[in-house]
Coordinates of C-alpha atoms in Angstrom, one line a residue:
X1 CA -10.1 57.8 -23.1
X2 CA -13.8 58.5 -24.0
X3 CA -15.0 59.4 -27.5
X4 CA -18.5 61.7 -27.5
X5 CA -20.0 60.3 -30.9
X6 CA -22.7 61.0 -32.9
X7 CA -25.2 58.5 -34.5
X8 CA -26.2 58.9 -39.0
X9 CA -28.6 56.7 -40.5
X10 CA -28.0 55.1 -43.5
X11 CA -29.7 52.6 -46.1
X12 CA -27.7 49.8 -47.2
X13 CA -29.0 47.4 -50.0
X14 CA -28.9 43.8 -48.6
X15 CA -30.2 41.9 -51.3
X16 CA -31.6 42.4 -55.1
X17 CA -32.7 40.0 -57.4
X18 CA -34.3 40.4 -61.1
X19 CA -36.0 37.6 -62.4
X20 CA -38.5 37.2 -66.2
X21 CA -41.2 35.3 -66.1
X22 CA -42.3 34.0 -69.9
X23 CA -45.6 34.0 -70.9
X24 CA -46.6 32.1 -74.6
X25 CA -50.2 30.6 -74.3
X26 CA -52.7 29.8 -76.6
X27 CA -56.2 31.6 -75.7
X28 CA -59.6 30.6 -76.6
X29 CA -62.0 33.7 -77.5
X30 CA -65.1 33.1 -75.0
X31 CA -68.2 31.6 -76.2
X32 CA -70.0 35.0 -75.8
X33 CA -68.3 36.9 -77.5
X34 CA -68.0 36.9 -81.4
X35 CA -65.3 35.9 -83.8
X36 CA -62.2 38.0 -84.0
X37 CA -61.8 39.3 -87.5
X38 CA -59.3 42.1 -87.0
X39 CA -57.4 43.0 -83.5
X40 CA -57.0 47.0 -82.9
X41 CA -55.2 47.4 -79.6
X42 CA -54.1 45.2 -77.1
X43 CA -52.3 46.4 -73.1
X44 CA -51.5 44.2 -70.0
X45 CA -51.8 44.6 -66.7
X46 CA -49.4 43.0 -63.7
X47 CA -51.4 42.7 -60.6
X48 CA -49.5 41.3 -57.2
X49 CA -51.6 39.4 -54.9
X50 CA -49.4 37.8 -52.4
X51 CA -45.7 38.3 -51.4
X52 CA -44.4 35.5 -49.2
X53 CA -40.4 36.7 -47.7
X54 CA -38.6 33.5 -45.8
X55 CA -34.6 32.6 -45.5
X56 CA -33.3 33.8 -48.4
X57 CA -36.2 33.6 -51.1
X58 CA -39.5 35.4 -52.1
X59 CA -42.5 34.1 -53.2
X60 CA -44.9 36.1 -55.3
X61 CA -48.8 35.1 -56.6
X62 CA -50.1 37.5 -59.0
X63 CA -51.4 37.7 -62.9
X64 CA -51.2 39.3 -66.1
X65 CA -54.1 40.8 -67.5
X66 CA -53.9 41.1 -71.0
X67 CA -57.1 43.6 -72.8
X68 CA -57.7 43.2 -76.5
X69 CA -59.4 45.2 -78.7
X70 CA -60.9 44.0 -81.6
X71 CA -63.7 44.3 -84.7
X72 CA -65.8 41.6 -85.0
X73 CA -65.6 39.2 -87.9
X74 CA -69.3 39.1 -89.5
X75 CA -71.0 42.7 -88.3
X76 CA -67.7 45.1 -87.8
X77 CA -68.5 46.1 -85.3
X78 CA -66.0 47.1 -82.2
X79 CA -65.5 44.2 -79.5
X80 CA -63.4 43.4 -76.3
X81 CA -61.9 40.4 -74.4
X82 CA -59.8 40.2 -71.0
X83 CA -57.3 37.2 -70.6
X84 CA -56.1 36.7 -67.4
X85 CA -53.0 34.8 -66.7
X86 CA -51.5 33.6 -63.2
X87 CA -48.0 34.1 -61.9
X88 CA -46.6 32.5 -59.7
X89 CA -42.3 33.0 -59.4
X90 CA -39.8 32.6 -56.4
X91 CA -36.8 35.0 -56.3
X92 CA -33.6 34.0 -54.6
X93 CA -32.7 36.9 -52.5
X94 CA -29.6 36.1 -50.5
X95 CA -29.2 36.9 -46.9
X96 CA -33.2 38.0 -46.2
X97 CA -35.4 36.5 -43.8
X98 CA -38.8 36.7 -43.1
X99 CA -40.2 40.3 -41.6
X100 CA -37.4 42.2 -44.2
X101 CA -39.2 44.5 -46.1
X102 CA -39.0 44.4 -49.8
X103 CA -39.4 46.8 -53.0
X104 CA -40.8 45.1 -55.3
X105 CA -41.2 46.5 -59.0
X106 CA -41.9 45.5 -62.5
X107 CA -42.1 45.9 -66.1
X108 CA -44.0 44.3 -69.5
X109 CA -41.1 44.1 -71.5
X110 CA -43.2 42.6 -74.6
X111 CA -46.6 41.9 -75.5
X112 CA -47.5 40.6 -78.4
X113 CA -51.3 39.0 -79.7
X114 CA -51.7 36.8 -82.8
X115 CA -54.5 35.8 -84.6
X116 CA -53.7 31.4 -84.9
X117 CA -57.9 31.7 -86.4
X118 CA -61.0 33.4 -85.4
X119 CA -61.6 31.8 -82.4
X120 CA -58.3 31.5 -80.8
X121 CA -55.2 34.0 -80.1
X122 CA -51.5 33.4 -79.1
X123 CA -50.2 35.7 -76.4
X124 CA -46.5 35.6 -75.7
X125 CA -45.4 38.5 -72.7
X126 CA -41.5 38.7 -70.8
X127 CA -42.6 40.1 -67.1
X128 CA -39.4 41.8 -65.6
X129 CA -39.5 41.8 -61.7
X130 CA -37.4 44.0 -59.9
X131 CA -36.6 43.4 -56.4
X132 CA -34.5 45.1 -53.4
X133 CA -34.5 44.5 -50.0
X134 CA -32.6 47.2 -47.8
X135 CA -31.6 47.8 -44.3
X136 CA -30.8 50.7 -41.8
X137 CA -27.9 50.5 -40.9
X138 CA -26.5 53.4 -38.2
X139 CA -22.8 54.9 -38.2
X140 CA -21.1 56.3 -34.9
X141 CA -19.1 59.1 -35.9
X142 CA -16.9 60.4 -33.2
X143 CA -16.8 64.4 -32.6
X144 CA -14.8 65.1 -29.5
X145 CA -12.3 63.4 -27.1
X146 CA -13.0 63.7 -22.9
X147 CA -9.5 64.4 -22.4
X148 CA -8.4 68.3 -23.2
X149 CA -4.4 67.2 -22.9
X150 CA -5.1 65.2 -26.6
X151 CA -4.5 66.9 -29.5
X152 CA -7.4 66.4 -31.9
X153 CA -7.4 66.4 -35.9
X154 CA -11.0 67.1 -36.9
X155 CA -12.8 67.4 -40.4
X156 CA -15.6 69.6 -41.0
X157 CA -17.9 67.2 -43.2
X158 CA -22.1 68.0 -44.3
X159 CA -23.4 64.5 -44.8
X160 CA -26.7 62.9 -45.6
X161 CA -28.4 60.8 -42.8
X162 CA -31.2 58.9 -43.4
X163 CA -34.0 60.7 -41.7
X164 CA -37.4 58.4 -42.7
X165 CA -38.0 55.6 -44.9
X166 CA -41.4 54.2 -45.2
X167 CA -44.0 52.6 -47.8
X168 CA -47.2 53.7 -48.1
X169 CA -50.5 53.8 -50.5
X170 CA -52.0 56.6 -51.8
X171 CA -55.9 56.3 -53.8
X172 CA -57.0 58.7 -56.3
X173 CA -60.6 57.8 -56.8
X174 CA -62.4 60.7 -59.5
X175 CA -65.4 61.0 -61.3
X176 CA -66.0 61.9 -64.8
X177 CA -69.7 62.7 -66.0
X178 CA -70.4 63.1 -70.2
X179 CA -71.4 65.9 -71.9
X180 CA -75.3 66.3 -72.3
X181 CA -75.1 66.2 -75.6
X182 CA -73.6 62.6 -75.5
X183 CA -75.4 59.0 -75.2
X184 CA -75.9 57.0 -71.8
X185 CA -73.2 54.0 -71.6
X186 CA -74.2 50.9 -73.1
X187 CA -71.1 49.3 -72.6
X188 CA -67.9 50.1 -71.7
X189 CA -65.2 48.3 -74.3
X190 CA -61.9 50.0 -73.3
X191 CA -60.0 52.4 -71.6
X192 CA -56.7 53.5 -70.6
X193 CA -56.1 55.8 -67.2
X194 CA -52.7 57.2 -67.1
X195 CA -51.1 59.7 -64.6
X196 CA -48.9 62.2 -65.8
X197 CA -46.4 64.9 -64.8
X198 CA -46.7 63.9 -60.9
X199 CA -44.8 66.1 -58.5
X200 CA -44.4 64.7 -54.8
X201 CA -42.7 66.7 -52.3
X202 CA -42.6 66.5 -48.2
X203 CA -44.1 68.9 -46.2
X204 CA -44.8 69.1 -42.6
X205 CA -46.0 66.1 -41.5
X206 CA -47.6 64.8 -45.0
X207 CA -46.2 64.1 -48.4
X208 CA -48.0 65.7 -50.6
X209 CA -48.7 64.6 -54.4
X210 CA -50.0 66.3 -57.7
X211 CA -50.0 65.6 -61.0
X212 CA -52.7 64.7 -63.9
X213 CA -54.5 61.4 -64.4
X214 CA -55.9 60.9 -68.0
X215 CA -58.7 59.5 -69.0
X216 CA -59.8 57.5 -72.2
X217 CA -63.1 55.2 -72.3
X218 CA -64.3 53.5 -75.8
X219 CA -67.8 52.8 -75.2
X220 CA -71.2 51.3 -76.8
X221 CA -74.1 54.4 -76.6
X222 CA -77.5 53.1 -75.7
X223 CA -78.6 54.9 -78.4
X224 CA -81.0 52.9 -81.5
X225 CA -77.8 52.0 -83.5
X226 CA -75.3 51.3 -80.2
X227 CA -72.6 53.9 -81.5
X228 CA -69.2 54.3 -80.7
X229 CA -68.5 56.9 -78.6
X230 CA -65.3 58.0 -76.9
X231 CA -64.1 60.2 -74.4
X232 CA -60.8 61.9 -73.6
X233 CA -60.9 63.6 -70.4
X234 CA -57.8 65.3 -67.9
X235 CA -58.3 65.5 -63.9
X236 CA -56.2 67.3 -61.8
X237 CA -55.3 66.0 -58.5
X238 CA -53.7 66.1 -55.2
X239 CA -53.3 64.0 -52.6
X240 CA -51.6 63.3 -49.7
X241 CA -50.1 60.6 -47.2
X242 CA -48.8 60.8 -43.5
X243 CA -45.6 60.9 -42.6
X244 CA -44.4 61.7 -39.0
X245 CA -41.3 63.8 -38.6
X246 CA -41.2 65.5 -42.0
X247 CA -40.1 68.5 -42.7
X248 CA -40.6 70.4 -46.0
X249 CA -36.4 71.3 -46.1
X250 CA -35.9 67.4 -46.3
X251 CA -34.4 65.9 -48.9
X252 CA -36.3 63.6 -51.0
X253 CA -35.9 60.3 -52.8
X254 CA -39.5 59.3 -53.7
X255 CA -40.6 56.5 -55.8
X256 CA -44.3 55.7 -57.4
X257 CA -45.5 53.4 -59.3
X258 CA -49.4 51.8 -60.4
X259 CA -50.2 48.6 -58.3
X260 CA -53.9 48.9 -59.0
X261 CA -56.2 50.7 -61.5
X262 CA -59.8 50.2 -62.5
X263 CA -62.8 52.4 -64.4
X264 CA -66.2 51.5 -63.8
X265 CA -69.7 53.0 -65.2
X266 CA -72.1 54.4 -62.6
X267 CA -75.4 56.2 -62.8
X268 CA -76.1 59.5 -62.3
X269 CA -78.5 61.5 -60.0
X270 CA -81.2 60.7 -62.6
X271 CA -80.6 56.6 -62.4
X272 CA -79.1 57.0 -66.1
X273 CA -75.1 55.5 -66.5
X274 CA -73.6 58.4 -67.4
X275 CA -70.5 58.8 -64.6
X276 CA -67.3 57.1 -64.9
X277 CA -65.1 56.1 -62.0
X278 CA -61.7 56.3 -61.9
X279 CA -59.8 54.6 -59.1
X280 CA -55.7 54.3 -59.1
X281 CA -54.2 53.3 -56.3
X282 CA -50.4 54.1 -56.1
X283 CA -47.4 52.6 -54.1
X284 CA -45.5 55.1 -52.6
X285 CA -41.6 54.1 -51.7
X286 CA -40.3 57.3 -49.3
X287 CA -37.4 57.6 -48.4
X288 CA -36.4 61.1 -46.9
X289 CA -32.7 62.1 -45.4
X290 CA -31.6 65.0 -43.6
X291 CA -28.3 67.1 -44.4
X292 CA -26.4 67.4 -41.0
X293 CA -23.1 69.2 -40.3
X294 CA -20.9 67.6 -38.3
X295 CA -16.9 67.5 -37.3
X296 CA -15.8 64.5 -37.0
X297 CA -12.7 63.3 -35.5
X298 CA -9.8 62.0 -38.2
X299 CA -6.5 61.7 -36.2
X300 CA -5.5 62.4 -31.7
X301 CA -2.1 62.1 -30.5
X302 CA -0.2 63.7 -27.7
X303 CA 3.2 63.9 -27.1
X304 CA 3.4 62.6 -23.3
X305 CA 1.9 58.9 -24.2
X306 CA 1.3 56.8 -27.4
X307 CA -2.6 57.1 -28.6
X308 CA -3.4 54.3 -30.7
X309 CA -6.7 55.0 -32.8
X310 CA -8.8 52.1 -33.9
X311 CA -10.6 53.1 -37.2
X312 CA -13.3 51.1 -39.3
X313 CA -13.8 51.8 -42.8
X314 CA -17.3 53.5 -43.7
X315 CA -18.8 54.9 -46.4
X316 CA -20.2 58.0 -46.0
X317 CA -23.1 59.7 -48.1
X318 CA -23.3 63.3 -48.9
X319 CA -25.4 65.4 -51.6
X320 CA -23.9 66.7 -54.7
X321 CA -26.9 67.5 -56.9
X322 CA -30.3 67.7 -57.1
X323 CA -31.5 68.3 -60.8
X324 CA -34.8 68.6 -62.8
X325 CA -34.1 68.1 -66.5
X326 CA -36.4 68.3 -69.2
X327 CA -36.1 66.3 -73.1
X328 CA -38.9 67.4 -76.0
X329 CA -38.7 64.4 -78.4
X330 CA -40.8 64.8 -82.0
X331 CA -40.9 62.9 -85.1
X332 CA -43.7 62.1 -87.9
X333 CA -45.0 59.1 -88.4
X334 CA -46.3 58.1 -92.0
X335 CA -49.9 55.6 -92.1
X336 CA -49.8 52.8 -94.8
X337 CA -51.5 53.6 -97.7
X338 CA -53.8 50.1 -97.4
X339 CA -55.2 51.2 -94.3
X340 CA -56.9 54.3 -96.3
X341 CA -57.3 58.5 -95.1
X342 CA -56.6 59.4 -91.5
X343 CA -59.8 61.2 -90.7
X344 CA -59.4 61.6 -87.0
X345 CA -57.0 60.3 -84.1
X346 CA -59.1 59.3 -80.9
X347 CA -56.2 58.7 -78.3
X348 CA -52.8 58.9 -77.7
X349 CA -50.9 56.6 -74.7
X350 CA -47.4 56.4 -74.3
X351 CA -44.7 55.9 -71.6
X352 CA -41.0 56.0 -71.1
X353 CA -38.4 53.1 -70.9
X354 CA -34.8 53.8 -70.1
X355 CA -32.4 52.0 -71.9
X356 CA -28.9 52.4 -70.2
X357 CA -27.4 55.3 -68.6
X358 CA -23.8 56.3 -68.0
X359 CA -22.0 58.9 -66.0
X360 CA -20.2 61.3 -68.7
X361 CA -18.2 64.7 -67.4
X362 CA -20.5 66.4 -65.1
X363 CA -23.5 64.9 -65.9
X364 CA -25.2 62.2 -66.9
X365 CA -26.4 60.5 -70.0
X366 CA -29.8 58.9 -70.7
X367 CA -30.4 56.9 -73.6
X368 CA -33.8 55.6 -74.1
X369 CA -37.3 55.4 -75.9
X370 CA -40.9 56.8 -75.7
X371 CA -43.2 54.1 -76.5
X372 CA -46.4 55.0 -77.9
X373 CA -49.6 53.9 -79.0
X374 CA -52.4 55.9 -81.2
X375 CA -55.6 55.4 -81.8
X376 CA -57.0 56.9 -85.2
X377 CA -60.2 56.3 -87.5
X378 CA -59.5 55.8 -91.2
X379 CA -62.3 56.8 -94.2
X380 CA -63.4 53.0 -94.0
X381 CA -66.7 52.8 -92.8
X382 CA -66.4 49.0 -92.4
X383 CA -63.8 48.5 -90.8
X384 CA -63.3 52.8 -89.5
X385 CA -60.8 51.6 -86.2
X386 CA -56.8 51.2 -86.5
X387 CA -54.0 51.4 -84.1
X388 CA -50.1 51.7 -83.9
X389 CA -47.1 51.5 -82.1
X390 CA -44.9 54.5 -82.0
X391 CA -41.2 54.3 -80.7
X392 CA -39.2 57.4 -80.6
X393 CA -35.5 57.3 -79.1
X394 CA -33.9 59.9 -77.5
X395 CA -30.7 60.9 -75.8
X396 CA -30.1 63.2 -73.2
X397 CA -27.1 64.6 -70.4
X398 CA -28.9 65.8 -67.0
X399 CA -26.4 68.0 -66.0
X400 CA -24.5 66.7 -62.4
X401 CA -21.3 69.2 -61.7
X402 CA -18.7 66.6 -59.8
X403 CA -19.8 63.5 -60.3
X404 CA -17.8 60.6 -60.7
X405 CA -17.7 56.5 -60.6
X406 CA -18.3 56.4 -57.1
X407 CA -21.9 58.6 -57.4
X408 CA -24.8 56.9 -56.7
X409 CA -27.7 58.2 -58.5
X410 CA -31.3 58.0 -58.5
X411 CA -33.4 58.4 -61.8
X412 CA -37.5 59.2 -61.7
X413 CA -39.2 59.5 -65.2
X414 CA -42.4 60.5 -66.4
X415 CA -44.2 61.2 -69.6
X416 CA -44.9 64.8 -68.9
X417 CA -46.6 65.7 -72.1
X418 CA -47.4 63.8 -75.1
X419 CA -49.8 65.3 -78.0
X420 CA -50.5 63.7 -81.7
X421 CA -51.9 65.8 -83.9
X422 CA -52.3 65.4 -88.0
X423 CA -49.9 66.9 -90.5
X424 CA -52.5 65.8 -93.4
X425 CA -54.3 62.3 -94.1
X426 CA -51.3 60.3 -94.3
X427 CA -49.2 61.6 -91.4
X428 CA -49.2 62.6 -87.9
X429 CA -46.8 64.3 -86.2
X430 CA -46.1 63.4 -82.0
X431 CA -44.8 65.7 -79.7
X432 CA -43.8 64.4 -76.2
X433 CA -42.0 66.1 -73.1
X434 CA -40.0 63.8 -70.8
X435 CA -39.1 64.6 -67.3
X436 CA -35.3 63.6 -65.8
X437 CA -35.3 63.9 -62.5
X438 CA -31.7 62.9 -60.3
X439 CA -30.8 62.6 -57.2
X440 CA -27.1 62.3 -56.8
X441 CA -24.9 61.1 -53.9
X442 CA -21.8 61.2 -52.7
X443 CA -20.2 58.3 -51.3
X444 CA -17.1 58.7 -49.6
X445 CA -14.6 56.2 -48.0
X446 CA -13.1 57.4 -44.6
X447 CA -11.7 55.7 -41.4
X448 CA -13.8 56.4 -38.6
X449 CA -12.3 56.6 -35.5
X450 CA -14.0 53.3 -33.2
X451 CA -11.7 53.8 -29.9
X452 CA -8.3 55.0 -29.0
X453 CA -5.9 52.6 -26.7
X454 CA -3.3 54.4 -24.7
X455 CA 0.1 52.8 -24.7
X456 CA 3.5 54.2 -22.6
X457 CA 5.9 56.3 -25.1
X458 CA 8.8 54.5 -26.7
X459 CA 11.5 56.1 -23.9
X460 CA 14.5 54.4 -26.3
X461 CA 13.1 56.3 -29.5
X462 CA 12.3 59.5 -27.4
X463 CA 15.6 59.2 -25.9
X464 CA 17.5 58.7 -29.1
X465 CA 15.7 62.3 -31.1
X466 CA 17.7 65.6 -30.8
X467 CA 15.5 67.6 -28.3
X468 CA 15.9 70.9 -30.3
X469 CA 15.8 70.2 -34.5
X470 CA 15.3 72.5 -37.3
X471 CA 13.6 70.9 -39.6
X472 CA 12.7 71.5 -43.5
X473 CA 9.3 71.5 -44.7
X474 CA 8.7 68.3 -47.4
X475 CA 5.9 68.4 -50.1
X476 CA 2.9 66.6 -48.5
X477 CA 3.6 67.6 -45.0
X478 CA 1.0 69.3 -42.6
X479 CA 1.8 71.1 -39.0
X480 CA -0.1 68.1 -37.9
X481 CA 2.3 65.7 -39.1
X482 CA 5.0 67.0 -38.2
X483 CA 4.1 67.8 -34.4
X484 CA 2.7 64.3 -33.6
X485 CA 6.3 62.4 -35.5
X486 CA 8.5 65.2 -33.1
X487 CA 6.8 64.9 -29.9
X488 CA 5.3 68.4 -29.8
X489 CA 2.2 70.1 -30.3
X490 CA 0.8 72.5 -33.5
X491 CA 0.4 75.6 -31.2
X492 CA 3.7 75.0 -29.7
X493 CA 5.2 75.4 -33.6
X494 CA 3.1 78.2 -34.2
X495 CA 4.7 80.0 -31.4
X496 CA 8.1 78.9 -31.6
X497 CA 8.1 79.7 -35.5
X498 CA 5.9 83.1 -35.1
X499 CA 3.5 81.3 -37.7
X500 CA 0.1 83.6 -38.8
X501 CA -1.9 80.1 -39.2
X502 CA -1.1 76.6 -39.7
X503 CA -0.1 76.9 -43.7
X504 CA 3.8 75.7 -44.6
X505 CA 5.2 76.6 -47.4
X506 CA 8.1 73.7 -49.2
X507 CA 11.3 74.0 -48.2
X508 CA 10.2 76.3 -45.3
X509 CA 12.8 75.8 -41.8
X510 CA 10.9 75.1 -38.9
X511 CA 12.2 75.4 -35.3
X512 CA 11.1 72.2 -33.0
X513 CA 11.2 71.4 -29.6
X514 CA 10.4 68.2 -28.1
X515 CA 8.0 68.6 -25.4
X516 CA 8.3 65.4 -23.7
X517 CA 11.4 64.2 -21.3
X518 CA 13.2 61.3 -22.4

């Protein structure tokens, strides 16, 4: 007895790991440059060299880059240093070998600078790295039996199959020129290059990406005095990467993240520096599935010899929701009085860290933080430069009719807006739109149907039923039931019975007549 199946895809996880790496050095400040008397702003930077995958570990090479920006002790004027710190860490990942392929992400959970004297600094980091490692694993579903005497149960089921799933890079090099009525570049002391509000979708053949990237550069004019200039700049973009076999109806599960940024100063047509580069280079982690209808087979019998079905347990994936959700978070943040007057904020960075999240009635909730940084200028010509950390928490419920505890989900933030702005000289007031997108799935447990074994009929337990039995309906019973345990078929009841459609009713007489001979 033959079974026609057909094949799903699916993505398994095989292995995950997290692992911190601690950072708490002391740092010598370089001989060229001059003494630290006050630090303004400091960011790091993970960079990933080398990843090494062999039995059941995974080695990683890499550094932190840690940025400081600071005014010098003697002149006060603006100054910056770059510290970088190697990495090296081996994750136990159980069950992978070498040539699995491996998603590998991770996360400054805290950096921190302090001043030990002039010419030295403390830097303490915790480096979270995230690590999966999946596999494809395919399901044979059985549809249809090569035997037309074999009654069949069948169950009409629209489930996700796991159409492409791929890594890939995409670059976003840009240029930004300054106004003419700005200096040439001296020196560039800082910066910060941010993407924001990025949308990526499949289309035919391509995934295609938007979004913003942001621009902010500190630098030294070449001007008589060397002033400070700064400029805030936003570049649209698109981009896109190949991807054979996709569709635009697909459905997507797409993951990005920064592996790679730099800014650089070139010169312009004229031979005067006056361009700035921008080059981000981001990993993209695609995974695309296609919903397929299919009726699958649950149950066979026949009355005329015993069908035995072997099943194996699966799970099976389908879609439930796909939902864009939007939270606007505010608050006012007050400037100590020490510092002196706000007179102008020069750039605003922020991004946003999930705390937990939980599945609540249809939906789920978020709790997390936007962490921010401003940069402002105070009435202090001395010492004009300040900074702060902002964190505002927020809570939200994307909306997710049906879920429950045995939903997968999959979360993608991003800092869609974020604006500072002054209330008065003491205040400033942050406004910040974060994107929730979910993808949720079903997963559902069913016995799939491997092979059937054919086995002679039980003549002793044929011989021993009535062969004509009226027979009273029972909650929980289906015509399917009860045709395969009294040796005759559904249509067979349906015609004895003068039945509309297969739906009993409790308590309901039915007239049964065994088909087979004992």
């Amino acid at each position: 007895m033959e079974l026609r199946k057909e094949d799903i895809q699916v993505l398994r996880t095989k292995s995950r790991a997290t692992s911190q790496v601690t950072f708490d050095v002391d740092y010598n400040v370089p001989d060229v440059k001059p003494d630290i008397g006050r630090m303004v702003q400091n960011k790091g930077d993970v960079s990933v060299e080398e990843v090494r995958l062999s039995d059941g570990h995974a080695f990683l090479k890499g550094s932190l880059q840690v940025d400081l920006l600071y005014v010098g002790e003697e002149e006060g004027k603006v100054y910056s240093l770059s510290a970088k710190l190697p990495v090296e860490e081996t994750m136990n990942l159980e069950g992978i070998v070498s040539g699995d392929k491996m998603c590998l992400r991770w996360e400054i959970e805290d950096l921190s600078l302090h001043l030990i004297h002039s010419r030295k600094l403390n830097i303490k980091a915790v480096v979270t790295f995230y690590a999966v490692v999946d596999e494809l694993s395919g399901i044979r579903l059985p549809v249809s039996l090569d035997d037309e005497t074999v009654s069949v149960q069948k169950k009409q089921m629209r489930l996700l199959s796991l159409a492409i799933h791929k890594k890939d890079t995409l670059r976003l090099k840009e240029e930004v020129e300054l106004v003419s009525n700005k200096p040439n570049i001296a020196e560039l002391l800082w910066y910060t290059l941010e993407v924001r509000g990025l949308d990526l979708r499949p289309e035919e053949n391509v995934v295609k990406a938007k979004g913003e990237l942001f621009l902010f550069a500190l630098y030294k004019g070449d001007d008589e005095d060397g002033t400070l200039q700064w400029l805030e700049h936003s570049i649209p973009f698109t981009g896109e990467v190949e991807c054979s076999g996709c569709t635009f109806d697909m459905v997507p599960n797409l993951e990005a993240s920064v592996i790679n940024q730099s800014v650089e100063v070139k010169p312009d047509s004229d031979g005067e520096e006056r361009i700035f580069v921008t080059d981000i280079v981001l990993e993209l982690d695609i995974r695309l599935y296609r919903e397929e209808d299919h009726e699958i087979l649950m149950d066979v019998y026949t009355p005329f010899r015993q069908c035995i079905p072997k099943c194996k347990n699966e799970v099976l994936e389908s879609l439930l929701v796909r939902n864009f959700s939007k939270c606007r978070v505010s608050d006012r943040i007050e400037i100590k009085e020490t510092q002196g007057k706000i007179l102008q904020i020069c750039h605003s960075q922020g991004k946003v860290k999930i705390d937990k999240t939980k599945i609540v009635k249809d939906g789920i909730q978020v709790d997390g933080i936007v962490q921010m940084k401003v940069l402002y200028i105070v009435g202090n010509d001395d010492m004009p430069f300040y900074s702060m950390e902002v964190m505002m928490p927020f809570s939200h419920v994307v909306e997710a009719r049906g879920i429950t505890e045995d939903s997968v989900y999959y979360f993608h933030t991003d800092l869609e807006q974020l604006s500072t702005s002054m209330v008065d000289s003491n205040e400033i007031e942050v406004r910040a739109a974060v994107s929730l997108n979910v993808l949720v799935i079903q997963c559902i447990e069913e016995k799939i149907i491997e092979s059937v074994e054919e086995q002679p009929l039980d003549t002793e337990k044929i011989r021993s039923m009535p062969g004509i039995t009226v027979y009273m309906v029972k909650q929980g019973d289906t015509l399917w039931d009860i045709a395969k345990k009294f040796y005759t078929t559904m249509e067979e009841i349906i015609s004895m019975n003068s039945l509309e459609n297969d739906q009993l009713t409790l308590g309901q007489p039915l007239l049964l007549v065994k088909k087979v001979e004992s």
